[in-house]
Amino acid sequence: MTSLLTTSSRAPARDPMEVYLERLEERDRREQKHKKYIDAYQTLADKTAAIAKARTIAEREAAENAPKEAPETPAPDTKARPKWNYYPSYGGKSSPTPPPSASTDPAHIAQLRSDLAMSNQVRAEQEAELKAARAENAENKVIKAEQSRRIAEIEKQNKRLEHRVANTTEEVKKQRELAVQAQDEMVALQLELNAKDKEVLKVKADNKMLVDRWMAEKGEVAERMNKTLEKGQKKR
């Protein structure tokens, strides 16, 4: 009975699935706090893909618009004069004009620098997002381990409580059997007592009847003796 009271006084154990779902809801709420970072990361990824696509298209168009390689021509005549520009260099001689190169175009260089700066910025932001994601992943792993440990503890506690409940149930069953047995014994004793009472009443009735009969007989004897004495006195 003491173990039953002790078990009933404790707080009821919570369902492990309910605790697990609560932890999942907490994780979802925590992830909602970082939603703006996730959206920003997605936006940066889209921008990076758009820049890469635009760069690919620009390179393709530049390759298509570039002058095709001239067909092979016979060796130039050594006597033929090269094309000279009209701006004399040092020494009074003129120098050939080199063809313009795309790699030395200031606009192209500025575009490359802008793309490089944008790429570096995107990379820095992505590295920051990756660092935050790794930190959050590590935190989630710690939370998951804590949840697993807590679930294991709850399962052990449930097993202990189930064992106690089983013992208490067995004890209550035995006590109920003892109570039924005691009640049966009390009923049997009551029946036996009732039988004894009836027997006592019968004995008392028999004794009273015997006493009354004996008194009646003795009364008759005394009356006869009195009558005999009265007759004897009259004869005298």
Short mmCIF file of C-alpha atoms in Angstrom, two decimals:
data_model
loop_
_atom_site.label_atom_id
_atom_site.label_comp_id
_atom_site.label_asym_id
_atom_site.label_seq_id
_atom_site.Cartn_x
_atom_site.Cartn_y
_atom_site.Cartn_z
CA MET A 1 0.00 0.00 0.00
CA THR A 2 2.94 2.36 0.73
CA SER A 3 4.43 1.78 -2.73
CA LEU A 4 1.04 2.53 -4.28
CA LEU A 5 0.83 5.88 -2.49
CA THR A 6 4.42 6.74 -3.44
CA THR A 7 3.82 5.96 -7.10
CA SER A 8 0.58 7.92 -7.25
CA SER A 9 2.15 11.00 -5.59
CA ARG A 10 4.73 11.43 -8.36
CA ALA A 11 4.11 13.47 -11.49
CA PRO A 12 2.97 11.36 -14.47
CA ALA A 13 5.64 10.66 -17.09
CA ARG A 14 5.32 12.53 -20.39
CA ASP A 15 5.04 10.77 -23.71
CA PRO A 16 8.49 10.60 -25.45
CA MET A 17 6.88 11.33 -28.82
CA GLU A 18 5.24 14.45 -27.40
CA VAL A 19 8.61 15.67 -26.05
CA TYR A 20 10.27 14.90 -29.41
CA LEU A 21 7.61 16.86 -31.33
CA GLU A 22 8.02 19.82 -28.97
CA ARG A 23 11.77 19.80 -29.63
CA LEU A 24 11.12 19.73 -33.39
CA GLU A 25 8.78 22.72 -33.05
CA GLU A 26 11.49 24.59 -31.11
CA ARG A 27 13.98 23.82 -33.89
CA ASP A 28 11.53 25.08 -36.53
CA ARG A 29 10.99 28.31 -34.58
CA ARG A 30 14.74 28.76 -34.28
CA GLU A 31 15.19 28.21 -38.02
CA GLN A 32 12.51 30.82 -38.73
CA LYS A 33 14.75 33.37 -37.01
CA HIS A 34 17.44 32.72 -39.67
CA LYS A 35 14.99 32.84 -42.55
CA LYS A 36 16.29 36.21 -43.74
CA TYR A 37 19.83 34.81 -43.95
CA ILE A 38 18.61 31.79 -45.86
CA ASP A 39 16.68 34.04 -48.26
CA ALA A 40 19.72 36.30 -48.66
CA TYR A 41 21.87 33.28 -49.41
CA GLN A 42 19.36 32.12 -52.01
CA THR A 43 19.31 35.60 -53.57
CA LEU A 44 23.11 35.67 -53.72
CA ALA A 45 23.15 32.23 -55.29
CA ASP A 46 20.66 33.40 -57.91
CA LYS A 47 22.73 36.53 -58.59
CA THR A 48 25.89 34.44 -58.92
CA ALA A 49 24.18 32.11 -61.36
CA ALA A 50 22.86 35.10 -63.33
CA ILE A 51 26.33 36.70 -63.45
CA ALA A 52 27.91 33.43 -64.58
CA LYS A 53 25.23 33.00 -67.24
CA ALA A 54 25.67 36.61 -68.46
CA ARG A 55 29.44 36.15 -68.55
CA THR A 56 29.07 32.95 -70.58
CA ILE A 57 26.72 34.67 -73.02
CA ALA A 58 29.08 37.67 -73.33
CA GLU A 59 32.08 35.41 -73.99
CA ARG A 60 30.07 33.47 -76.55
CA GLU A 61 28.98 36.69 -78.32
CA ALA A 62 32.52 38.05 -78.20
CA ALA A 63 33.80 34.85 -79.76
CA GLU A 64 31.14 34.99 -82.46
CA ASN A 65 31.78 38.69 -83.22
CA ALA A 66 35.56 38.35 -83.23
CA PRO A 67 37.17 38.49 -86.73
CA LYS A 68 37.80 35.07 -88.10
CA GLU A 69 41.38 33.99 -88.69
CA ALA A 70 42.51 35.07 -92.13
CA PRO A 71 43.35 32.32 -94.56
CA GLU A 72 46.95 31.39 -94.93
CA THR A 73 48.70 33.66 -97.44
CA PRO A 74 51.97 33.14 -99.21
CA ALA A 75 55.10 34.46 -97.65
CA PRO A 76 55.42 38.19 -98.02
CA ASP A 77 57.92 39.64 -100.38
CA THR A 78 61.00 40.86 -98.58
CA LYS A 79 61.07 43.79 -100.91
CA ALA A 80 57.55 44.82 -100.05
CA ARG A 81 57.32 47.68 -97.62
CA PRO A 82 55.41 47.15 -94.36
CA LYS A 83 52.59 49.37 -93.40
CA TRP A 84 53.95 52.29 -91.41
CA ASN A 85 51.98 54.71 -89.37
CA TYR A 86 52.23 58.38 -89.95
CA TYR A 87 53.61 59.23 -86.54
CA PRO A 88 57.41 59.11 -86.53
CA SER A 89 59.15 57.57 -83.55
CA TYR A 90 62.53 58.34 -82.14
CA GLY A 91 65.24 58.50 -84.82
CA GLY A 92 62.91 59.75 -87.48
CA LYS A 93 61.58 56.26 -88.31
CA SER A 94 58.00 55.09 -88.27
CA SER A 95 56.80 51.93 -86.41
CA PRO A 96 54.03 49.52 -87.42
CA THR A 97 50.68 49.99 -85.66
CA PRO A 98 49.84 46.90 -83.50
CA PRO A 99 46.26 45.58 -83.70
CA PRO A 100 44.05 46.38 -80.71
CA SER A 101 43.77 43.57 -78.11
CA ALA A 102 40.65 42.80 -76.05
CA SER A 103 42.80 42.06 -72.99
CA THR A 104 44.14 45.64 -72.97
CA ASP A 105 40.76 47.29 -73.51
CA PRO A 106 40.10 49.60 -70.49
CA ALA A 107 36.38 48.86 -70.57
CA HIS A 108 37.06 45.14 -70.61
CA ILE A 109 39.54 45.46 -67.74
CA ALA A 110 37.04 47.52 -65.73
CA GLN A 111 34.37 44.91 -66.37
CA LEU A 112 36.73 42.14 -65.27
CA ARG A 113 37.60 44.06 -62.12
CA SER A 114 33.91 44.62 -61.39
CA ASP A 115 33.17 40.95 -61.94
CA LEU A 116 36.11 39.98 -59.73
CA ALA A 117 34.95 42.31 -56.95
CA MET A 118 31.42 40.99 -57.23
CA SER A 119 32.70 37.40 -57.16
CA ASN A 120 34.83 38.13 -54.10
CA GLN A 121 31.87 39.75 -52.36
CA VAL A 122 29.60 36.83 -53.22
CA ARG A 123 32.26 34.38 -52.09
CA ALA A 124 32.69 36.22 -48.78
CA GLU A 125 28.95 36.27 -48.21
CA GLN A 126 28.66 32.61 -49.15
CA GLU A 127 31.51 31.73 -46.80
CA ALA A 128 29.75 33.63 -44.01
CA GLU A 129 26.50 31.83 -44.78
CA LEU A 130 28.33 28.51 -44.91
CA LYS A 131 29.96 29.23 -41.56
CA ALA A 132 26.57 30.10 -40.05
CA ALA A 133 25.03 26.97 -41.58
CA ARG A 134 27.84 24.81 -40.18
CA ALA A 135 27.42 26.38 -36.75
CA GLU A 136 23.68 25.79 -36.90
CA ASN A 137 24.27 22.23 -38.07
CA ALA A 138 26.62 21.63 -35.14
CA GLU A 139 24.03 23.12 -32.79
CA ASN A 140 21.34 20.89 -34.30
CA LYS A 141 23.59 17.86 -33.81
CA VAL A 142 24.06 18.80 -30.15
CA ILE A 143 20.30 19.27 -29.76
CA LYS A 144 19.64 15.96 -31.50
CA ALA A 145 22.11 14.19 -29.21
CA GLU A 146 20.48 15.83 -26.19
CA GLN A 147 17.05 14.79 -27.45
CA SER A 148 18.24 11.22 -28.01
CA ARG A 149 19.71 11.12 -24.51
CA ARG A 150 16.52 12.56 -23.04
CA ILE A 151 14.37 10.06 -24.95
CA ALA A 152 16.57 7.20 -23.67
CA GLU A 153 16.19 8.49 -20.10
CA ILE A 154 12.42 8.81 -20.53
CA GLU A 155 12.22 5.26 -21.90
CA LYS A 156 14.21 3.96 -18.91
CA GLN A 157 11.97 5.91 -16.56
CA ASN A 158 8.89 4.50 -18.29
CA LYS A 159 10.25 0.97 -17.89
CA ARG A 160 10.88 1.57 -14.19
CA LEU A 161 7.39 3.01 -13.76
CA GLU A 162 5.87 0.10 -15.66
CA HIS A 163 7.75 -2.31 -13.39
CA ARG A 164 6.51 -0.46 -10.31
CA VAL A 165 2.97 -0.38 -11.63
CA ALA A 166 3.15 -4.12 -12.31
CA ASN A 167 4.40 -4.75 -8.76
CA THR A 168 1.72 -2.48 -7.32
CA THR A 169 -0.95 -4.20 -9.40
CA GLU A 170 0.21 -7.60 -8.17
CA GLU A 171 0.24 -6.34 -4.59
CA VAL A 172 -3.27 -4.90 -4.94
CA LYS A 173 -4.42 -8.18 -6.48
CA LYS A 174 -3.05 -10.14 -3.52
CA GLN A 175 -4.63 -7.70 -1.07
CA ARG A 176 -7.94 -8.02 -2.90
CA GLU A 177 -7.69 -11.82 -2.70
CA LEU A 178 -6.93 -11.57 1.03
CA ALA A 179 -9.90 -9.24 1.50
CA VAL A 180 -12.20 -11.63 -0.35
CA GLN A 181 -10.86 -14.53 1.69
CA ALA A 182 -11.37 -12.61 4.94
CA GLN A 183 -14.89 -11.68 3.84
CA ASP A 184 -15.66 -15.31 3.07
CA GLU A 185 -14.34 -16.33 6.48
CA MET A 186 -16.47 -13.65 8.14
CA VAL A 187 -19.55 -14.90 6.30
CA ALA A 188 -18.76 -18.47 7.34
CA LEU A 189 -18.27 -17.40 10.97
CA GLN A 190 -21.52 -15.43 10.87
CA LEU A 191 -23.38 -18.45 9.54
CA GLU A 192 -21.82 -20.64 12.20
CA LEU A 193 -22.71 -18.08 14.88
CA ASN A 194 -26.29 -17.96 13.64
CA ALA A 195 -26.45 -21.75 13.81
CA LYS A 196 -25.08 -21.70 17.37
CA ASP A 197 -27.63 -19.05 18.34
CA LYS A 198 -30.42 -21.20 16.96
CA GLU A 199 -29.04 -24.19 18.83
CA VAL A 200 -28.85 -22.20 22.08
CA LEU A 201 -32.42 -21.01 21.63
CA LYS A 202 -33.54 -24.58 21.02
CA VAL A 203 -31.69 -25.80 24.12
CA LYS A 204 -33.25 -23.04 26.19
CA ALA A 205 -36.70 -23.93 24.88
CA ASP A 206 -36.11 -27.61 25.64
CA ASN A 207 -34.88 -26.78 29.14
CA LYS A 208 -37.91 -24.59 29.78
CA MET A 209 -40.21 -27.32 28.57
CA LEU A 210 -38.51 -29.89 30.80
CA VAL A 211 -38.61 -27.56 33.79
CA ASP A 212 -42.29 -26.84 33.21
CA ARG A 213 -43.05 -30.54 32.87
CA TRP A 214 -41.07 -31.35 35.98
CA MET A 215 -42.78 -28.60 37.94
CA ALA A 216 -46.16 -29.84 36.76
CA GLU A 217 -45.35 -33.37 37.80
CA LYS A 218 -44.07 -32.25 41.17
CA GLY A 219 -47.16 -30.13 41.65
CA GLU A 220 -49.38 -33.10 40.96
CA VAL A 221 -47.42 -35.25 43.41
CA ALA A 222 -47.63 -32.59 46.09
CA GLU A 223 -51.34 -32.20 45.50
CA ARG A 224 -51.89 -35.94 45.82
CA MET A 225 -49.84 -36.02 49.00
CA ASN A 226 -51.87 -33.16 50.42
CA LYS A 227 -55.11 -34.93 49.59
CA THR A 228 -53.84 -38.13 51.24
CA LEU A 229 -52.87 -36.24 54.37
CA GLU A 230 -56.26 -34.54 54.51
CA LYS A 231 -58.05 -37.90 54.23
CA GLY A 232 -55.94 -39.37 57.05
CA GLN A 233 -56.68 -36.50 59.35
CA LYS A 234 -60.39 -36.79 58.69
CA LYS A 235 -60.38 -40.48 59.63
CA ARG A 236 -58.86 -39.70 62.98
#
